[in-house]
PDB file of C-alpha atoms in Angstrom:
ATOM      1  CA  MET K  20      47.604-200.184 112.959  1.00 46.00           C
ATOM      2  CA  PHE K  21      45.813-198.626 109.981  1.00 43.00           C
ATOM      3  CA  LYS K  22      44.045-201.951 109.299  1.00 42.00           C
ATOM      4  CA  ILE K  23      42.862-202.089 112.913  1.00 42.00           C
ATOM      5  CA  ILE K  24      41.399-198.595 112.646  1.00 41.00           C
ATOM      6  CA  GLN K  25      39.681-199.570 109.393  1.00 44.00           C
ATOM      7  CA  GLN K  26      38.187-202.622 111.085  1.00 41.00           C
ATOM      8  CA  ILE K  27      36.917-200.534 114.005  1.00 37.00           C
ATOM      9  CA  ILE K  28      35.323-198.009 111.648  1.00 38.00           C
ATOM     10  CA  LEU K  29      33.745-200.817 109.591  1.00 37.00           C
ATOM     11  CA  ALA K  30      32.395-202.497 112.720  1.00 39.00           C
ATOM     12  CA  PHE K  31      30.903-199.204 113.852  1.00 37.00           C
ATOM     13  CA  ILE K  32      29.229-198.668 110.468  1.00 35.00           C
ATOM     14  CA  VAL K  33      27.798-202.204 110.474  1.00 34.00           C
ATOM     15  CA  PHE K  34      26.541-201.834 114.044  1.00 35.00           C
ATOM     16  CA  THR K  35      24.928-198.477 113.249  1.00 38.00           C
ATOM     17  CA  ALA K  36      23.222-199.862 110.129  1.00 36.00           C
ATOM     18  CA  TYR K  37      21.970-202.880 112.041  1.00 39.00           C
ATOM     19  CA  ALA K  38      20.730-200.825 114.980  1.00 44.00           C
ATOM     20  CA  GLN K  39      18.648-198.669 112.619  1.00 51.00           C
ATOM     21  CA  HIS K  40      18.272-195.894 115.157  1.00 60.00           C
ATOM     22  CA  PRO K  41      18.853-192.215 114.334  1.00 61.00           C
ATOM     23  CA  PRO K  42      21.613-190.418 116.233  1.00 61.00           C
ATOM     24  CA  VAL K  43      20.572-188.407 119.267  1.00 75.00           C
ATOM     25  CA  PHE K  44      20.896-184.719 118.446  1.00 77.00           C
ATOM     26  CA  SER K  45      22.273-182.070 120.755  1.00 82.00           C
ATOM     27  CA  ALA K  46      20.207-181.316 123.888  1.00 89.00           C
ATOM     28  CA  MET K  47      18.077-184.445 123.480  1.00 93.00           C
ATOM     29  CA  THR K  48      17.866-186.580 126.607  1.00 95.00           C
ATOM     30  CA  THR K  49      17.102-190.285 126.986  1.00 94.00           C
ATOM     31  CA  ASP K  50      15.442-192.542 129.522  1.00 96.00           C
ATOM     32  CA  SER K  51      14.924-196.278 129.243  1.00 96.00           C
ATOM     33  CA  SER K  52      12.972-199.241 130.561  1.00 97.00           C
ATOM     34  CA  PHE K  53      14.177-202.834 130.256  1.00 98.00           C
ATOM     35  CA  ILE K  54      11.840-205.762 129.520  1.00 98.00           C
ATOM     36  CA  LYS K  55      12.807-209.414 129.533  1.00 97.00           C
ATOM     37  CA  VAL K  56      10.650-212.092 127.887  1.00 97.00           C
ATOM     38  CA  ALA K  57      12.373-215.423 128.518  1.00 96.00           C
ATOM     39  CA  ASN K  58      15.685-215.050 126.632  1.00 97.00           C
ATOM     40  CA  LEU K  59      14.598-211.961 124.670  1.00 98.00           C
ATOM     41  CA  ASN K  60      15.831-208.571 125.862  1.00 98.00           C
ATOM     42  CA  ILE K  61      13.721-205.537 124.936  1.00 98.00           C
ATOM     43  CA  ASN K  62      14.902-202.008 125.600  1.00 98.00           C
ATOM     44  CA  LEU K  63      12.399-199.156 125.516  1.00 98.00           C
ATOM     45  CA  VAL K  64      14.249-195.903 124.945  1.00 97.00           C
ATOM     46  CA  LYS K  65      12.480-192.580 125.463  1.00 97.00           C
ATOM     47  CA  TYR K  66      14.062-189.725 123.491  1.00 97.00           C
ATOM     48  CA  SER K  67      13.025-186.291 124.774  1.00 97.00           C
ATOM     49  CA  TYR K  68      13.564-182.731 123.609  1.00 96.00           C
ATOM     50  CA  LYS K  69      11.547-179.872 125.100  1.00 96.00           C
ATOM     51  CA  PRO K  70       8.685-182.128 126.321  1.00 96.00           C
ATOM     52  CA  ASN K  71       5.340-180.520 125.548  1.00 97.00           C
ATOM     53  CA  GLY K  72       2.714-183.254 125.769  1.00 97.00           C
ATOM     54  CA  ILE K  73       3.497-184.810 122.372  1.00 98.00           C
ATOM     55  CA  ARG K  74       4.651-188.416 122.704  1.00 98.00           C
ATOM     56  CA  PHE K  75       5.133-191.031 119.978  1.00 98.00           C
ATOM     57  CA  LEU K  76       5.398-194.806 120.367  1.00 98.00           C
ATOM     58  CA  VAL K  77       7.185-197.224 118.018  1.00 98.00           C
ATOM     59  CA  VAL K  78       6.627-200.903 118.895  1.00 98.00           C
ATOM     60  CA  HIS K  79       8.362-202.621 115.956  1.00 98.00           C
ATOM     61  CA  ASP K  80      12.160-202.527 115.789  1.00 97.00           C
ATOM     62  CA  ASN K  81      12.325-202.703 111.984  1.00 95.00           C
ATOM     63  CA  GLU K  82      10.154-199.664 111.204  1.00 95.00           C
ATOM     64  CA  ASP K  83      12.776-196.947 111.226  1.00 94.00           C
ATOM     65  CA  THR K  84      11.171-194.427 108.861  1.00 96.00           C
ATOM     66  CA  GLY K  85       8.644-193.643 111.581  1.00 96.00           C
ATOM     67  CA  VAL K  86      11.440-193.138 114.108  1.00 96.00           C
ATOM     68  CA  LYS K  87      13.295-190.762 111.793  1.00 95.00           C
ATOM     69  CA  ALA K  88      10.135-188.777 111.017  1.00 97.00           C
ATOM     70  CA  GLY K  89       9.336-188.606 114.727  1.00 97.00           C
ATOM     71  CA  PHE K  90      12.828-187.257 115.370  1.00 96.00           C
ATOM     72  CA  ASP K  91      12.299-184.673 112.608  1.00 95.00           C
ATOM     73  CA  TYR K  92       9.145-183.485 114.348  1.00 97.00           C
ATOM     74  CA  ILE K  93      10.743-183.368 117.786  1.00 97.00           C
ATOM     75  CA  ARG K  94      13.787-181.497 116.506  1.00 94.00           C
ATOM     76  CA  TRP K  95      11.665-178.545 115.363  1.00 94.00           C
ATOM     77  CA  SER K  96       8.593-178.724 117.605  1.00 97.00           C
ATOM     78  CA  GLY K  97       9.663-180.616 120.725  1.00 97.00           C
ATOM     79  CA  GLY K  98       8.235-183.791 122.204  1.00 97.00           C
ATOM     80  CA  GLU K  99       9.131-187.372 123.080  1.00 98.00           C
ATOM     81  CA  LEU K 100       9.487-190.660 121.226  1.00 98.00           C
ATOM     82  CA  ILE K 101       9.611-194.140 122.760  1.00 98.00           C
ATOM     83  CA  ASP K 102      11.484-196.584 120.548  1.00 97.00           C
ATOM     84  CA  SER K 103      11.399-200.376 121.043  1.00 97.00           C
ATOM     85  CA  GLN K 104      14.847-201.893 120.496  1.00 97.00           C
ATOM     86  CA  TYR K 105      15.339-205.661 120.394  1.00 97.00           C
ATOM     87  CA  GLY K 106      17.570-206.497 117.445  1.00 95.00           C
ATOM     88  CA  GLY K 107      16.102-204.855 114.363  1.00 94.00           C
ATOM     89  CA  ALA K 108      13.346-207.453 113.832  1.00 95.00           C
ATOM     90  CA  ARG K 109       9.571-207.081 113.535  1.00 95.00           C
ATOM     91  CA  ASP K 110       8.400-209.883 115.827  1.00 96.00           C
ATOM     92  CA  TYR K 111       9.438-210.961 119.293  1.00 96.00           C
ATOM     93  CA  VAL K 112      11.287-214.263 118.804  1.00 94.00           C
ATOM     94  CA  PHE K 113      12.363-216.199 121.901  1.00 94.00           C
ATOM     95  CA  ASN K 114      12.676-219.608 123.501  1.00 93.00           C
ATOM     96  CA  TYR K 115      11.156-220.854 126.738  1.00 92.00           C
ATOM     97  CA  MET K 116      11.770-224.352 128.134  1.00 91.00           C
ATOM     98  CA  ASP K 117      13.446-225.230 124.810  1.00 90.00           C
ATOM     99  CA  ASP K 118      10.276-224.330 122.858  1.00 90.00           C
ATOM    100  CA  PRO K 119      10.387-221.555 120.209  1.00 91.00           C
ATOM    101  CA  TYR K 120       7.899-218.682 120.253  1.00 92.00           C
ATOM    102  CA  ARG K 121       7.147-215.823 117.913  1.00 92.00           C
ATOM    103  CA  ILE K 122       4.618-213.021 118.390  1.00 94.00           C
ATOM    104  CA  ASP K 123       3.948-209.580 116.946  1.00 95.00           C
ATOM    105  CA  PRO K 124       4.601-206.872 119.593  1.00 97.00           C
ATOM    106  CA  ASN K 125       1.418-205.188 118.386  1.00 97.00           C
ATOM    107  CA  ALA K 126      -0.606-208.199 119.568  1.00 96.00           C
ATOM    108  CA  ILE K 127       0.318-208.352 123.243  1.00 97.00           C
ATOM    109  CA  TYR K 128      -2.023-205.892 124.964  1.00 98.00           C
ATOM    110  CA  THR K 129      -5.108-207.984 125.759  1.00 97.00           C
ATOM    111  CA  GLU K 130      -5.403-211.394 127.393  1.00 95.00           C
ATOM    112  CA  LYS K 131      -7.705-212.751 124.704  1.00 94.00           C
ATOM    113  CA  GLY K 132      -5.439-211.511 121.937  1.00 93.00           C
ATOM    114  CA  VAL K 133      -2.327-213.124 123.397  1.00 94.00           C
ATOM    115  CA  ASN K 134      -4.153-216.364 124.129  1.00 89.00           C
ATOM    116  CA  THR K 135      -5.486-216.538 120.566  1.00 86.00           C
ATOM    117  CA  ARG K 136      -2.083-215.875 119.034  1.00 82.00           C
ATOM    118  CA  LEU K 137      -0.362-218.503 121.160  1.00 78.00           C
ATOM    119  CA  LYS K 138      -3.033-221.120 120.402  1.00 67.00           C
ATOM    120  CA  LYS K 139      -2.041-220.822 116.742  1.00 70.00           C
ATOM    121  CA  SER K 140       1.471-221.850 117.730  1.00 71.00           C
ATOM    122  CA  ALA K 141       2.619-225.412 118.298  1.00 72.00           C
ATOM    123  CA  TYR K 142       3.407-224.441 121.866  1.00 70.00           C
ATOM    124  CA  SER K 143       1.434-222.588 124.493  1.00 73.00           C
ATOM    125  CA  SER K 144       1.685-222.124 128.242  1.00 82.00           C
ATOM    126  CA  ASN K 145       0.298-219.899 130.967  1.00 88.00           C
ATOM    127  CA  GLU K 146       3.819-218.850 131.925  1.00 92.00           C
ATOM    128  CA  VAL K 147       4.606-217.572 128.437  1.00 93.00           C
ATOM    129  CA  GLU K 148       1.232-215.847 128.186  1.00 94.00           C
ATOM    130  CA  LYS K 149       1.893-214.015 131.451  1.00 95.00           C
ATOM    131  CA  MET K 150       5.359-212.924 130.288  1.00 96.00           C
ATOM    132  CA  ILE K 151       3.974-211.539 127.038  1.00 97.00           C
ATOM    133  CA  LEU K 152       1.070-209.749 128.725  1.00 97.00           C
ATOM    134  CA  ASN K 153       3.485-208.270 131.245  1.00 98.00           C
ATOM    135  CA  ALA K 154       5.644-206.958 128.402  1.00 98.00           C
ATOM    136  CA  GLY K 155       2.601-205.263 126.880  1.00 98.00           C
ATOM    137  CA  LYS K 156       1.704-203.738 130.241  1.00 98.00           C
ATOM    138  CA  GLN K 157       5.226-202.403 130.699  1.00 98.00           C
ATOM    139  CA  ILE K 158       5.133-200.770 127.267  1.00 98.00           C
ATOM    140  CA  VAL K 159       1.791-199.094 128.016  1.00 98.00           C
ATOM    141  CA  ASP K 160       2.941-198.013 131.477  1.00 98.00           C
ATOM    142  CA  PHE K 161       6.163-196.518 130.097  1.00 98.00           C
ATOM    143  CA  TYR K 162       4.250-194.641 127.399  1.00 98.00           C
ATOM    144  CA  ASN K 163       1.730-193.599 130.090  1.00 98.00           C
ATOM    145  CA  PRO K 164      -1.465-192.656 128.190  1.00 98.00           C
ATOM    146  CA  LYS K 165      -2.966-191.421 131.464  1.00 96.00           C
ATOM    147  CA  GLU K 166      -0.388-188.647 131.330  1.00 96.00           C
ATOM    148  CA  THR K 167      -0.638-187.892 127.602  1.00 97.00           C
ATOM    149  CA  GLY K 168      -4.399-188.328 127.204  1.00 97.00           C
ATOM    150  CA  TYR K 169      -4.006-190.392 124.004  1.00 98.00           C
ATOM    151  CA  ILE K 170      -1.846-192.992 122.237  1.00 98.00           C
ATOM    152  CA  LEU K 171       0.018-191.921 119.075  1.00 98.00           C
ATOM    153  CA  THR K 172       1.919-194.712 117.297  1.00 98.00           C
ATOM    154  CA  LEU K 173       4.200-194.732 114.253  1.00 98.00           C
ATOM    155  CA  HIS K 174       4.247-197.732 111.888  1.00 97.00           C
ATOM    156  CA  ASN K 175       5.730-198.501 108.474  1.00 96.00           C
ATOM    157  CA  ASN K 176       4.743-200.978 105.764  1.00 95.00           C
ATOM    158  CA  ALA K 177       6.134-202.415 102.537  1.00 92.00           C
ATOM    159  CA  ASP K 178       5.244-201.216  99.053  1.00 90.00           C
ATOM    160  CA  GLY K 179       1.939-202.723  97.896  1.00 77.00           C
ATOM    161  CA  GLY K 180       1.672-205.363 100.604  1.00 78.00           C
ATOM    162  CA  PHE K 181      -0.701-203.481 102.878  1.00 85.00           C
ATOM    163  CA  GLY K 182      -2.522-200.197 102.512  1.00 93.00           C
ATOM    164  CA  ILE K 183      -5.781-198.269 102.546  1.00 96.00           C
ATOM    165  CA  SER K 184      -7.407-200.667 100.043  1.00 94.00           C
ATOM    166  CA  SER K 185      -6.935-203.547 102.517  1.00 95.00           C
ATOM    167  CA  TYR K 186      -9.860-202.104 104.515  1.00 96.00           C
ATOM    168  CA  LEU K 187     -12.349-201.874 101.649  1.00 95.00           C
ATOM    169  CA  PRO K 188     -15.324-204.290 101.407  1.00 93.00           C
ATOM    170  CA  GLY K 189     -14.213-207.682 100.186  1.00 91.00           C
ATOM    171  CA  TYR K 190     -10.609-207.294 101.293  1.00 90.00           C
ATOM    172  CA  ASP K 191      -8.726-208.883 104.209  1.00 89.00           C
ATOM    173  CA  LEU K 192      -9.199-206.148 106.827  1.00 94.00           C
ATOM    174  CA  SER K 193     -12.672-204.911 105.876  1.00 95.00           C
ATOM    175  CA  SER K 194     -14.222-206.262 109.090  1.00 95.00           C
ATOM    176  CA  THR K 195     -11.920-204.105 111.213  1.00 96.00           C
ATOM    177  CA  ALA K 196     -13.069-200.848 109.613  1.00 98.00           C
ATOM    178  CA  ASP K 197     -16.186-198.842 110.343  1.00 98.00           C
ATOM    179  CA  SER K 198     -15.426-196.139 107.765  1.00 98.00           C
ATOM    180  CA  VAL K 199     -12.735-195.569 105.147  1.00 98.00           C
ATOM    181  CA  TYR K 200     -11.817-192.333 103.377  1.00 98.00           C
ATOM    182  CA  ILE K 201      -9.409-192.375 100.438  1.00 98.00           C
ATOM    183  CA  ASN K 202      -7.515-189.553  98.808  1.00 98.00           C
ATOM    184  CA  PHE K 203      -6.650-191.124  95.455  1.00 97.00           C
ATOM    185  CA  GLN K 204      -3.815-188.615  94.974  1.00 97.00           C
ATOM    186  CA  MET K 205      -1.949-190.199  97.907  1.00 98.00           C
ATOM    187  CA  ASP K 206       0.077-193.389  97.881  1.00 97.00           C
ATOM    188  CA  GLY K 207      -2.258-196.113  99.127  1.00 96.00           C
ATOM    189  CA  ASP K 208       0.395-197.330 101.579  1.00 97.00           C
ATOM    190  CA  ASP K 209       0.371-193.991 103.435  1.00 98.00           C
ATOM    191  CA  LEU K 210      -2.549-193.672 105.850  1.00 98.00           C
ATOM    192  CA  VAL K 211      -3.849-192.904 109.323  1.00 98.00           C
ATOM    193  CA  TYR K 212      -5.802-195.346 111.526  1.00 98.00           C
ATOM    194  CA  VAL K 213      -7.975-194.007 114.359  1.00 98.00           C
ATOM    195  CA  THR K 214     -10.461-195.268 116.943  1.00 98.00           C
ATOM    196  CA  GLU K 215     -12.719-192.221 117.343  1.00 98.00           C
ATOM    197  CA  PRO K 216     -15.186-190.676 114.840  1.00 98.00           C
ATOM    198  CA  ARG K 217     -14.117-187.115 115.701  1.00 98.00           C
ATOM    199  CA  LEU K 218     -10.515-187.942 114.775  1.00 98.00           C
ATOM    200  CA  PHE K 219     -11.683-189.635 111.567  1.00 98.00           C
ATOM    201  CA  THR K 220     -13.601-186.466 110.656  1.00 98.00           C
ATOM    202  CA  SER K 221     -10.517-184.297 111.236  1.00 98.00           C
ATOM    203  CA  PHE K 222      -8.336-186.380 108.925  1.00 98.00           C
ATOM    204  CA  LYS K 223     -11.093-186.605 106.323  1.00 98.00           C
ATOM    205  CA  LYS K 224     -11.287-182.800 106.321  1.00 98.00           C
ATOM    206  CA  ALA K 225      -7.517-182.745 105.861  1.00 98.00           C
ATOM    207  CA  ASN K 226      -8.031-184.982 102.784  1.00 98.00           C
ATOM    208  CA  VAL K 227      -5.769-187.844 103.834  1.00 98.00           C
ATOM    209  CA  ASN K 228      -6.238-191.615 103.730  1.00 98.00           C
ATOM    210  CA  VAL K 229      -7.882-192.587 107.015  1.00 98.00           C
ATOM    211  CA  ILE K 230      -9.596-195.606 108.583  1.00 98.00           C
ATOM    212  CA  LEU K 231     -11.971-195.581 111.548  1.00 98.00           C
ATOM    213  CA  GLN K 232     -11.736-198.795 113.560  1.00 98.00           C
ATOM    214  CA  SER K 233     -14.987-200.708 113.955  1.00 98.00           C
ATOM    215  CA  LYS K 234     -16.538-201.015 117.407  1.00 96.00           C
ATOM    216  CA  PHE K 235     -16.959-204.705 116.571  1.00 96.00           C
ATOM    217  CA  VAL K 236     -13.325-205.300 115.635  1.00 97.00           C
ATOM    218  CA  GLU K 237     -11.889-208.685 116.617  1.00 95.00           C
ATOM    219  CA  ASN K 238      -9.937-208.663 119.855  1.00 96.00           C
ATOM    220  CA  ASP K 239      -6.538-209.489 118.362  1.00 95.00           C
ATOM    221  CA  GLY K 240      -4.457-208.065 121.199  1.00 97.00           C
ATOM    222  CA  SER K 241      -3.449-204.971 119.217  1.00 97.00           C
ATOM    223  CA  LEU K 242      -2.816-201.620 120.845  1.00 98.00           C
ATOM    224  CA  SER K 243      -5.723-200.058 118.949  1.00 98.00           C
ATOM    225  CA  VAL K 244      -8.123-202.649 120.401  1.00 98.00           C
ATOM    226  CA  TYR K 245      -6.686-202.103 123.876  1.00 98.00           C
ATOM    227  CA  ALA K 246      -7.077-198.335 123.452  1.00 98.00           C
ATOM    228  CA  MET K 247     -10.704-198.684 122.366  1.00 98.00           C
ATOM    229  CA  GLN K 248     -11.468-200.956 125.319  1.00 97.00           C
ATOM    230  CA  GLU K 249      -9.888-198.464 127.709  1.00 98.00           C
ATOM    231  CA  LYS K 250     -11.525-195.476 125.956  1.00 98.00           C
ATOM    232  CA  ILE K 251      -8.146-193.926 125.107  1.00 98.00           C
ATOM    233  CA  PRO K 252      -8.076-191.883 121.867  1.00 98.00           C
ATOM    234  CA  TYR K 253      -5.730-193.665 119.459  1.00 98.00           C
ATOM    235  CA  ILE K 254      -3.960-192.591 116.263  1.00 98.00           C
ATOM    236  CA  ASN K 255      -1.612-194.707 114.162  1.00 98.00           C
ATOM    237  CA  VAL K 256       0.367-192.903 111.466  1.00 98.00           C
ATOM    238  CA  GLU K 257       1.366-195.584 108.951  1.00 97.00           C
ATOM    239  CA  VAL K 258       3.450-195.008 105.825  1.00 97.00           C
ATOM    240  CA  GLN K 259       5.554-196.989 103.393  1.00 97.00           C
ATOM    241  CA  HIS K 260       9.191-197.539 104.365  1.00 96.00           C
ATOM    242  CA  GLY K 261      11.241-194.612 103.051  1.00 96.00           C
ATOM    243  CA  HIS K 262       8.373-192.095 102.831  1.00 97.00           C
ATOM    244  CA  GLN K 263       9.916-189.943 105.545  1.00 96.00           C
ATOM    245  CA  ASN K 264       8.596-186.572 104.374  1.00 97.00           C
ATOM    246  CA  GLU K 265       5.051-187.920 104.069  1.00 98.00           C
ATOM    247  CA  ASN K 266       5.472-189.537 107.479  1.00 98.00           C
ATOM    248  CA  LEU K 267       6.342-186.137 108.947  1.00 98.00           C
ATOM    249  CA  ARG K 268       3.383-184.464 107.199  1.00 98.00           C
ATOM    250  CA  LEU K 269       0.931-186.989 108.622  1.00 98.00           C
ATOM    251  CA  ILE K 270       2.519-186.656 112.066  1.00 98.00           C
ATOM    252  CA  GLU K 271       1.905-182.904 111.947  1.00 98.00           C
ATOM    253  CA  LEU K 272      -1.731-183.513 110.981  1.00 98.00           C
ATOM    254  CA  ALA K 273      -2.079-186.058 113.803  1.00 98.00           C
ATOM    255  CA  VAL K 274      -0.813-183.564 116.377  1.00 98.00           C
ATOM    256  CA  ALA K 275      -3.133-180.916 114.939  1.00 98.00           C
ATOM    257  CA  ALA K 276      -6.107-183.310 115.256  1.00 98.00           C
ATOM    258  CA  LEU K 277      -5.248-184.074 118.885  1.00 98.00           C
ATOM    259  CA  LYS K 278      -5.041-180.370 119.653  1.00 97.00           C
ATOM    260  CA  GLU K 279      -8.256-179.627 117.771  1.00 98.00           C
ATOM    261  CA  HIS K 280     -10.158-181.889 120.148  1.00 98.00           C
ATOM    262  CA  GLY K 281      -8.267-180.873 123.280  1.00 97.00           C
ATOM    263  CA  LEU K 282      -6.779-184.335 123.741  1.00 97.00           C
ATOM    264  CA  ILE K 283      -3.252-183.262 124.699  1.00 94.00           C
ATOM    265  CA  LYS K 284      -3.136-182.777 128.443  1.00 86.00           C
ATOM    266  CA  ASN K 285       0.135-180.859 128.707  1.00 69.00           C
ATOM    267  CA  THR K 286       0.481-178.019 126.216  1.00 50.00           C
ATOM    268  CA  MET K 287       2.467-175.630 128.407  1.00 44.00           C
ATOM    269  CA  ASN K 288       5.619-174.231 126.827  1.00 44.00           C
ATOM    270  CA  THR K 289       4.774-175.818 123.489  1.00 41.00           C
ATOM    271  CA  PRO K 290       7.280-174.580 120.891  1.00 41.00           C
ATOM    272  CA  ASN K 291       6.015-172.763 117.802  1.00 39.00           C
ATOM    273  CA  GLU K 292       4.846-175.416 115.353  1.00 40.00           C
ATOM    274  CA  ASN K 293       4.992-173.185 112.289  1.00 37.00           C
ATOM    275  CA  LEU K 294       7.421-175.270 110.262  1.00 34.00           C
ATOM    276  CA  THR K 295       7.681-172.944 107.260  1.00 33.00           C
ATOM    277  CA  ASN K 296      11.084-171.701 108.391  1.00 35.00           C
ATOM    278  CA  LYS K 297      12.618-175.084 109.113  1.00 42.00           C
ATOM    279  CA  PRO K 298      15.402-176.390 106.859  1.00 38.00           C
ATOM    280  CA  THR K 299      14.331-178.295 103.753  1.00 35.00           C
ATOM    281  CA  GLN K 300      14.126-182.046 104.328  1.00 35.00           C
TER     282      GLN K 300
END
């Protein structure tokens, strides 16, 4: 009997570690939307606590530091976070008509972007393209930027593989950036990516690493490109995996920037955001 209990506990621990999702704290509520892409099941879970117009979106299921930092913010200041759950991986991986497909869920929001990504694959079909585009539409609809007035995403990266220097002249992502501001006291992997000059100015004044997306950026199907096309203010808070405290700090600055420019539509009953009295992280 004792061995059975041990096995149950071990299975629970393994499942929890694999799921990579923080526990729901008291008084938090959840809502969900289910997406199916061929044989891939995607669950969008909205975690809410004292909704106040602040809403985060996480599109990759292996970027859990952002989820944890978002939960930290919501716990003390209220808000909502939509988490994409599909097995703890980064990419969507599925099969259709016995053919394998793989696509980044941050590349599924424009027709041209999806078409370009699929053409790089050995397989491509109109049916698959429609399924992927529909998944992107469902994600956007569930987040509902018409209601929020903006899109605020949370992403994580690996140490040294991608960072603020990637956007400098001569580097891989230089063509996507209009302007780059670097605080050399910060870790280069911790940054903010925005689509509007006024937001860039706010983060520059706050002395944090920030990139302004170019108006001539390639249409790669990303959510930032979609947001620019639809004239929706967009902020991506991106930090290295494990930098949870820095993630929370940049989240707070992102919310402050949105409020500075009056971009949050619903600010009624917003809890006090003075975090000086919150428990130490």
